[in-house]
PDB file of C-alpha atoms in Angstrom:
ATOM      1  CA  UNK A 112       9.411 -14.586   1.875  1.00  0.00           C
ATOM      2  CA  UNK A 113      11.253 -17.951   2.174  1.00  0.00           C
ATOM      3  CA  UNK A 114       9.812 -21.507   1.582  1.00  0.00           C
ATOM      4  CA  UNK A 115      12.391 -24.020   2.085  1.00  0.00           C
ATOM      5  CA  UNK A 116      13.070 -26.988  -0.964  1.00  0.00           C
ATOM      6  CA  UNK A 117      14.946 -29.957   0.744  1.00  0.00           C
ATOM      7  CA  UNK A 118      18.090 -28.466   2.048  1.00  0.00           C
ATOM      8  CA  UNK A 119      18.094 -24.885   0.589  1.00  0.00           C
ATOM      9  CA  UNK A 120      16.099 -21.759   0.809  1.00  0.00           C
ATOM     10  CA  UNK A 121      14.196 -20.071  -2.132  1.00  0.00           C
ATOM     11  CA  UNK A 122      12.249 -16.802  -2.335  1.00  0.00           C
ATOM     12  CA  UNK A 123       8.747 -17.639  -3.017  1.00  0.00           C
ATOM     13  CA  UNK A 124       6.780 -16.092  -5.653  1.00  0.00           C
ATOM     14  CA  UNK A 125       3.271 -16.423  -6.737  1.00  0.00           C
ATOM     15  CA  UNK A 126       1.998 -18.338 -10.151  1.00  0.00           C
ATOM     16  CA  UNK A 127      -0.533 -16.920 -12.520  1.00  0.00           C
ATOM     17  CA  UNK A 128      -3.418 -18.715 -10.793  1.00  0.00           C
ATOM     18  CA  UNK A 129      -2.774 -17.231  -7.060  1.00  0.00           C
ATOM     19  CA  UNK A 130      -2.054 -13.635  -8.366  1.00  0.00           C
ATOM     20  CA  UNK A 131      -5.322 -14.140 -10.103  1.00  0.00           C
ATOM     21  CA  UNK A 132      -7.252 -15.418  -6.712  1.00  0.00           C
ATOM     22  CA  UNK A 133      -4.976 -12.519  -4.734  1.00  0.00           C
ATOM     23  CA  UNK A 134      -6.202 -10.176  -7.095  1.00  0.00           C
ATOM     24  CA  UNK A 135      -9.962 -11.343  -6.705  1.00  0.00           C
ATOM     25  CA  UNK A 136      -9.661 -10.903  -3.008  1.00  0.00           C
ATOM     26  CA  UNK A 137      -7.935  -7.602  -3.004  1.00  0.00           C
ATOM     27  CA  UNK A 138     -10.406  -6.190  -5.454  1.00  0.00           C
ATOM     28  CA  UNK A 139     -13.761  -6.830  -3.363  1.00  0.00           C
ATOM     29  CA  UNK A 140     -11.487  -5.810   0.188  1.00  0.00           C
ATOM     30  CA  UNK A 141     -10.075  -2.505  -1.090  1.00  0.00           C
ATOM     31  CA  UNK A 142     -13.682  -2.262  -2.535  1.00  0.00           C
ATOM     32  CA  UNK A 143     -15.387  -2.670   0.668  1.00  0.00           C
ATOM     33  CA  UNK A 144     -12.786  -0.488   2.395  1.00  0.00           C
ATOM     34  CA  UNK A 145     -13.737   2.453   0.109  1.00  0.00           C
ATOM     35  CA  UNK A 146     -17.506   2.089   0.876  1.00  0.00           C
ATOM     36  CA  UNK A 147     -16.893   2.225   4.592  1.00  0.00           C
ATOM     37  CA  UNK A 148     -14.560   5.136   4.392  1.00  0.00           C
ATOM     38  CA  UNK A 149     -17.005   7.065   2.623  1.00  0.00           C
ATOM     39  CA  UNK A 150     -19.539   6.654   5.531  1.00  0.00           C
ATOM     40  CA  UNK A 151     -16.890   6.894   8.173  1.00  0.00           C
ATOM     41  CA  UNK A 152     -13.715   8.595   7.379  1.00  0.00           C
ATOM     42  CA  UNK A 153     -13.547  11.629   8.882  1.00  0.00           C
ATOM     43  CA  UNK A 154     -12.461  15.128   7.709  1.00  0.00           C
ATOM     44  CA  UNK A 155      -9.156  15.043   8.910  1.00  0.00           C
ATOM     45  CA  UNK A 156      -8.978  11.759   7.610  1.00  0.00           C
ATOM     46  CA  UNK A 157     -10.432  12.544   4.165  1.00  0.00           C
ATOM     47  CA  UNK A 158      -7.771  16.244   4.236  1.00  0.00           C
ATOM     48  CA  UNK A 159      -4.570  13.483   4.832  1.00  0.00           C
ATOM     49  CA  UNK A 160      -6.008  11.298   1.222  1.00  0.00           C
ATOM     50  CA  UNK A 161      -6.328  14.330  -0.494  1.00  0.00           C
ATOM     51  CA  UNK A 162      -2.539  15.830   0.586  1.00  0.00           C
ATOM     52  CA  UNK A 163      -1.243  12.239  -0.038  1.00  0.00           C
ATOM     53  CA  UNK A 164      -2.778  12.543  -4.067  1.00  0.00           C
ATOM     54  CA  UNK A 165      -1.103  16.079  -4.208  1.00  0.00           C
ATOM     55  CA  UNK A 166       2.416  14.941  -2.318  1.00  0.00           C
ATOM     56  CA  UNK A 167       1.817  12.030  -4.757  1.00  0.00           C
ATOM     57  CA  UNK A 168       2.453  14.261  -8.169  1.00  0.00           C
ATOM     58  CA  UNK A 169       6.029  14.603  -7.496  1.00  0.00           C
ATOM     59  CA  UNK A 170       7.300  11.108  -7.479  1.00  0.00           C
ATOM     60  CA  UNK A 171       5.253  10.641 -11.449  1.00  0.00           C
ATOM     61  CA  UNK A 172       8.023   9.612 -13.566  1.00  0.00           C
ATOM     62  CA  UNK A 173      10.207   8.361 -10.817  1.00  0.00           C
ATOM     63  CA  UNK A 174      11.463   5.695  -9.183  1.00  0.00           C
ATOM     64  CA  UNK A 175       8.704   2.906  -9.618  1.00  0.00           C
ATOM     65  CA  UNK A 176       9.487   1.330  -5.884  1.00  0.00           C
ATOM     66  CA  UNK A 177       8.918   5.257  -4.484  1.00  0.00           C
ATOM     67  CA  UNK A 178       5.621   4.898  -5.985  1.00  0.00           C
ATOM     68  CA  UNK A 179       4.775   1.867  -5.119  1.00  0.00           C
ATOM     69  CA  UNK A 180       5.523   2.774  -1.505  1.00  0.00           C
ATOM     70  CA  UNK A 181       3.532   5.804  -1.653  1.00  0.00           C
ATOM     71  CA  UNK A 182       0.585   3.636  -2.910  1.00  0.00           C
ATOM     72  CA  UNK A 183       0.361   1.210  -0.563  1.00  0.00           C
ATOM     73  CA  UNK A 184       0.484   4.427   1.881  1.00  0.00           C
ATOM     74  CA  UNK A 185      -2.336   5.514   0.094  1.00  0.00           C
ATOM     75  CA  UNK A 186      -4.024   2.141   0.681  1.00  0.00           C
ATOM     76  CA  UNK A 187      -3.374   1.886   3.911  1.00  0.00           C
ATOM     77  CA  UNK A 188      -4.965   5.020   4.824  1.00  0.00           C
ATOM     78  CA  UNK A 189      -7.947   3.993   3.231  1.00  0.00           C
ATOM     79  CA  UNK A 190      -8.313   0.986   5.079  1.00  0.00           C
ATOM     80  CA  UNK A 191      -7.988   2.872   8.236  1.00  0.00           C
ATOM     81  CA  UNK A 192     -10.584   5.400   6.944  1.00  0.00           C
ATOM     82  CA  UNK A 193     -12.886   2.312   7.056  1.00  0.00           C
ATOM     83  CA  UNK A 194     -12.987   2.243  10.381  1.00  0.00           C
ATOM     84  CA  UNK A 195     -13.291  -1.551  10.713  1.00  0.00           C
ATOM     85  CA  UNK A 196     -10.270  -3.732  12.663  1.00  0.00           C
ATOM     86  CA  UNK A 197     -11.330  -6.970  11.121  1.00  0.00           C
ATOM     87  CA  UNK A 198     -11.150  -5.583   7.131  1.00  0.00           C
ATOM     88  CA  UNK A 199      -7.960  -3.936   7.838  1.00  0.00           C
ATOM     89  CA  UNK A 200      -6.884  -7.217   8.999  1.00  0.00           C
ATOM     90  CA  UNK A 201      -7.250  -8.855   6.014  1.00  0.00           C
ATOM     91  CA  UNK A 202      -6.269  -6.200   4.002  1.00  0.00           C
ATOM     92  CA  UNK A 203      -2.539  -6.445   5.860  1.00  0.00           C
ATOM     93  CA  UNK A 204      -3.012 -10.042   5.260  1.00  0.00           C
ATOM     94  CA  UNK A 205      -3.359  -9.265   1.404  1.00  0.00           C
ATOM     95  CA  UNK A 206      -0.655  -6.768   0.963  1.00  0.00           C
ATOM     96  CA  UNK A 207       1.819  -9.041   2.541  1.00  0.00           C
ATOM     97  CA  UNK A 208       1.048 -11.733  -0.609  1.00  0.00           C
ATOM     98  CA  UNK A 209       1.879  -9.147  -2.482  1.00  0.00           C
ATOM     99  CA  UNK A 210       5.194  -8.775  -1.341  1.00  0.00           C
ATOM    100  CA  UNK A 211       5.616 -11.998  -2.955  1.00  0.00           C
ATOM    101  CA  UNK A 212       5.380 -10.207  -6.760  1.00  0.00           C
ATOM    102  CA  UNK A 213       8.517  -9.541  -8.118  1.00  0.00           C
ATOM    103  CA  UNK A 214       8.016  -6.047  -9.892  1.00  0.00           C
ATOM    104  CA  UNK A 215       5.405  -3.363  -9.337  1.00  0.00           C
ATOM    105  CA  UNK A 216       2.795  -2.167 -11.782  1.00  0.00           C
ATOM    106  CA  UNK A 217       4.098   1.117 -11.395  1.00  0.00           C
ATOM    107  CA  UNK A 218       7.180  -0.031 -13.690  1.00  0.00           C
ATOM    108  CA  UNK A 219       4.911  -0.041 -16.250  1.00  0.00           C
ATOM    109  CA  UNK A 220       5.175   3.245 -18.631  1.00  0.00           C
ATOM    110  CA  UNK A 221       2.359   5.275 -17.905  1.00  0.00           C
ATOM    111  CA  UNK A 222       0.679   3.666 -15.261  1.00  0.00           C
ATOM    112  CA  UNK A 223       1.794   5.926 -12.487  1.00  0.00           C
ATOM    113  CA  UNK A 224      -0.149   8.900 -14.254  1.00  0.00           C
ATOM    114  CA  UNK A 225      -3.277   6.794 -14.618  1.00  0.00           C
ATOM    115  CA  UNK A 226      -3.068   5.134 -10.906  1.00  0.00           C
ATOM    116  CA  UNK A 227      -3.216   9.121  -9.207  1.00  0.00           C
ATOM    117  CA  UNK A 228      -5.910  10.554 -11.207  1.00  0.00           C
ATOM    118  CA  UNK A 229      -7.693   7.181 -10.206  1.00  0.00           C
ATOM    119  CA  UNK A 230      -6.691   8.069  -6.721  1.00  0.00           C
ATOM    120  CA  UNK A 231      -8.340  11.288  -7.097  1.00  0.00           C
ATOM    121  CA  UNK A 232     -11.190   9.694  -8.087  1.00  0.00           C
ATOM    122  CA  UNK A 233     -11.377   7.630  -5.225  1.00  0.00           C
ATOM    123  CA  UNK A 234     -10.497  10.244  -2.833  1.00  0.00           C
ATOM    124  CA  UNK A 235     -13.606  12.393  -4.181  1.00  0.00           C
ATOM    125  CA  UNK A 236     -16.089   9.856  -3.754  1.00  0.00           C
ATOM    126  CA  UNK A 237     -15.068   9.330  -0.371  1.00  0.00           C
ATOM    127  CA  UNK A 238     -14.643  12.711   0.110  1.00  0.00           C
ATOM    128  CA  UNK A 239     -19.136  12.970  -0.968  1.00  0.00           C
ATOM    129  CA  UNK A 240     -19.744  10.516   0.922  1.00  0.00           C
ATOM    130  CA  UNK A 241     -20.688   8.097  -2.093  1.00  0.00           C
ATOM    131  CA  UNK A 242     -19.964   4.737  -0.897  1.00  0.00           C
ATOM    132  CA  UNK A 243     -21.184   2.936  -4.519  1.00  0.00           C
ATOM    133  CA  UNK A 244     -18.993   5.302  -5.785  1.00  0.00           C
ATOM    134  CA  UNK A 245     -15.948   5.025  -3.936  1.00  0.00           C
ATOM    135  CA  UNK A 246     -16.340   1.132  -4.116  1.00  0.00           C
ATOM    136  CA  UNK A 247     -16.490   1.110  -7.885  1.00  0.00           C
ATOM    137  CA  UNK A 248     -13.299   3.915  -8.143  1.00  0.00           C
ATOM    138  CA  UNK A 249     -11.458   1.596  -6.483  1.00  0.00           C
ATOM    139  CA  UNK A 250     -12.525  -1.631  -7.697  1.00  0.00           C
ATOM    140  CA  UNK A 251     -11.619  -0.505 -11.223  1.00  0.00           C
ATOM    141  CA  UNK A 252      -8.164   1.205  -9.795  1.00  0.00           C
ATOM    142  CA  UNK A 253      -7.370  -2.299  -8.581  1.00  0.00           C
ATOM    143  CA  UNK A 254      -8.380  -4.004 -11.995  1.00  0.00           C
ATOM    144  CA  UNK A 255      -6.414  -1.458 -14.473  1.00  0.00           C
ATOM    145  CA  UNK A 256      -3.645  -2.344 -12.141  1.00  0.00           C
ATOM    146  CA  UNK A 257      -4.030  -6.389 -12.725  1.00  0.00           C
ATOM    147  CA  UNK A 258      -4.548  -5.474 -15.964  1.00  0.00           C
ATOM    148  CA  UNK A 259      -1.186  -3.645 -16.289  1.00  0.00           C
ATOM    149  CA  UNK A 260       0.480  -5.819 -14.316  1.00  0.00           C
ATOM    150  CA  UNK A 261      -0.820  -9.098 -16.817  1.00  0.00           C
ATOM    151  CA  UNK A 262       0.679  -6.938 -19.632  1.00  0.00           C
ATOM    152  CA  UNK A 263       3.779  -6.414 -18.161  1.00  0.00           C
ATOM    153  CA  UNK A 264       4.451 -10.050 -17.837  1.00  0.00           C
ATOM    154  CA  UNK A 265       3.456 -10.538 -21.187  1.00  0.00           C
ATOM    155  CA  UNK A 266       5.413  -8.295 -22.620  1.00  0.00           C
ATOM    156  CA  UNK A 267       3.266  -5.944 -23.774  1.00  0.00           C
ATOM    157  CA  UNK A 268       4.240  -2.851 -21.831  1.00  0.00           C
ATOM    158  CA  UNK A 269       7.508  -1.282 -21.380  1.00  0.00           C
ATOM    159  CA  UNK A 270       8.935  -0.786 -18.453  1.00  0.00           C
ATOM    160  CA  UNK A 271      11.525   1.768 -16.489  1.00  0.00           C
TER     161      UNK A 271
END
């Protein structure tokens, strides 16, 4: 994205206070999204999470922006499993502010290891139908990535 300063053009990003709101947002959406899939998705729906965790195995180790496409595929899917318009709405609404983050967490050493057995975890709580469950899986999944992503920025964590 572009915000304009007088005459020229610069590439927005976000400052450690709106990453911090974004993040608070995104946590209790993707949250929400993860209850409702577990009482709506269906089993076809559920079977395409579950081939997108194994598919996902092969990129560990990669290219960070490969993963990081892959996840937000992930994502997506579960905000369609939700079944709800207006939540996937704002969930598009969220993921483009993200665009505006330089680097991906998945740059971080390690994290793309972590992130799919998370996803697993996720997936199976959907998968039983356990809406607290699935809510908290990806609650946390979206904190360990703020998390990471703090580090990062502070230097903390390598990166590839």
């Amino acid at each position: 994205m572009l915000t304009r300063d007088g005459r020229s053009l610069i590439v927005a990003s976000l400052d450690h206070n709106q990453l911090a709101e974004l993040y608070t947002v995104r946590t209790e959406l993707e949250g929400l999204a993860a209850r409702l899939a577990a009482r709506h998705a269906s089993p076809e729906e559920v079977r395409v999470l579950k081939s997108m965790v194994a598919e996902d195995r092969a990129l560990l180790g990669g290219d960070p922006r490969a993963l990081s496409r892959a996840n937000k595929r992930f994502h997506k899917q579960i905000h369609l499993a939700s079944h709800n318009r207006f939540l996937v709405q704002q969930l598009d609404l969220v993921h483009r502010s993200m665009a505006l983050m330089a680097n991906t967490s998945f740059a971080a050493e390690g994290r793309d290891e972590v992130a799919l057995v998370e996803h697993a975890q996720i997936v199976a709580a959907i998968e039983a139908g356990d809406g607290d469950a699935a809510y908290q899986a990806l609650k946390s999944h979206i904190s360990q990535a703020f998390e990471t992503r703090l580090r990062v920025e502070a230097g903390e964590l390598r990166t590839r």
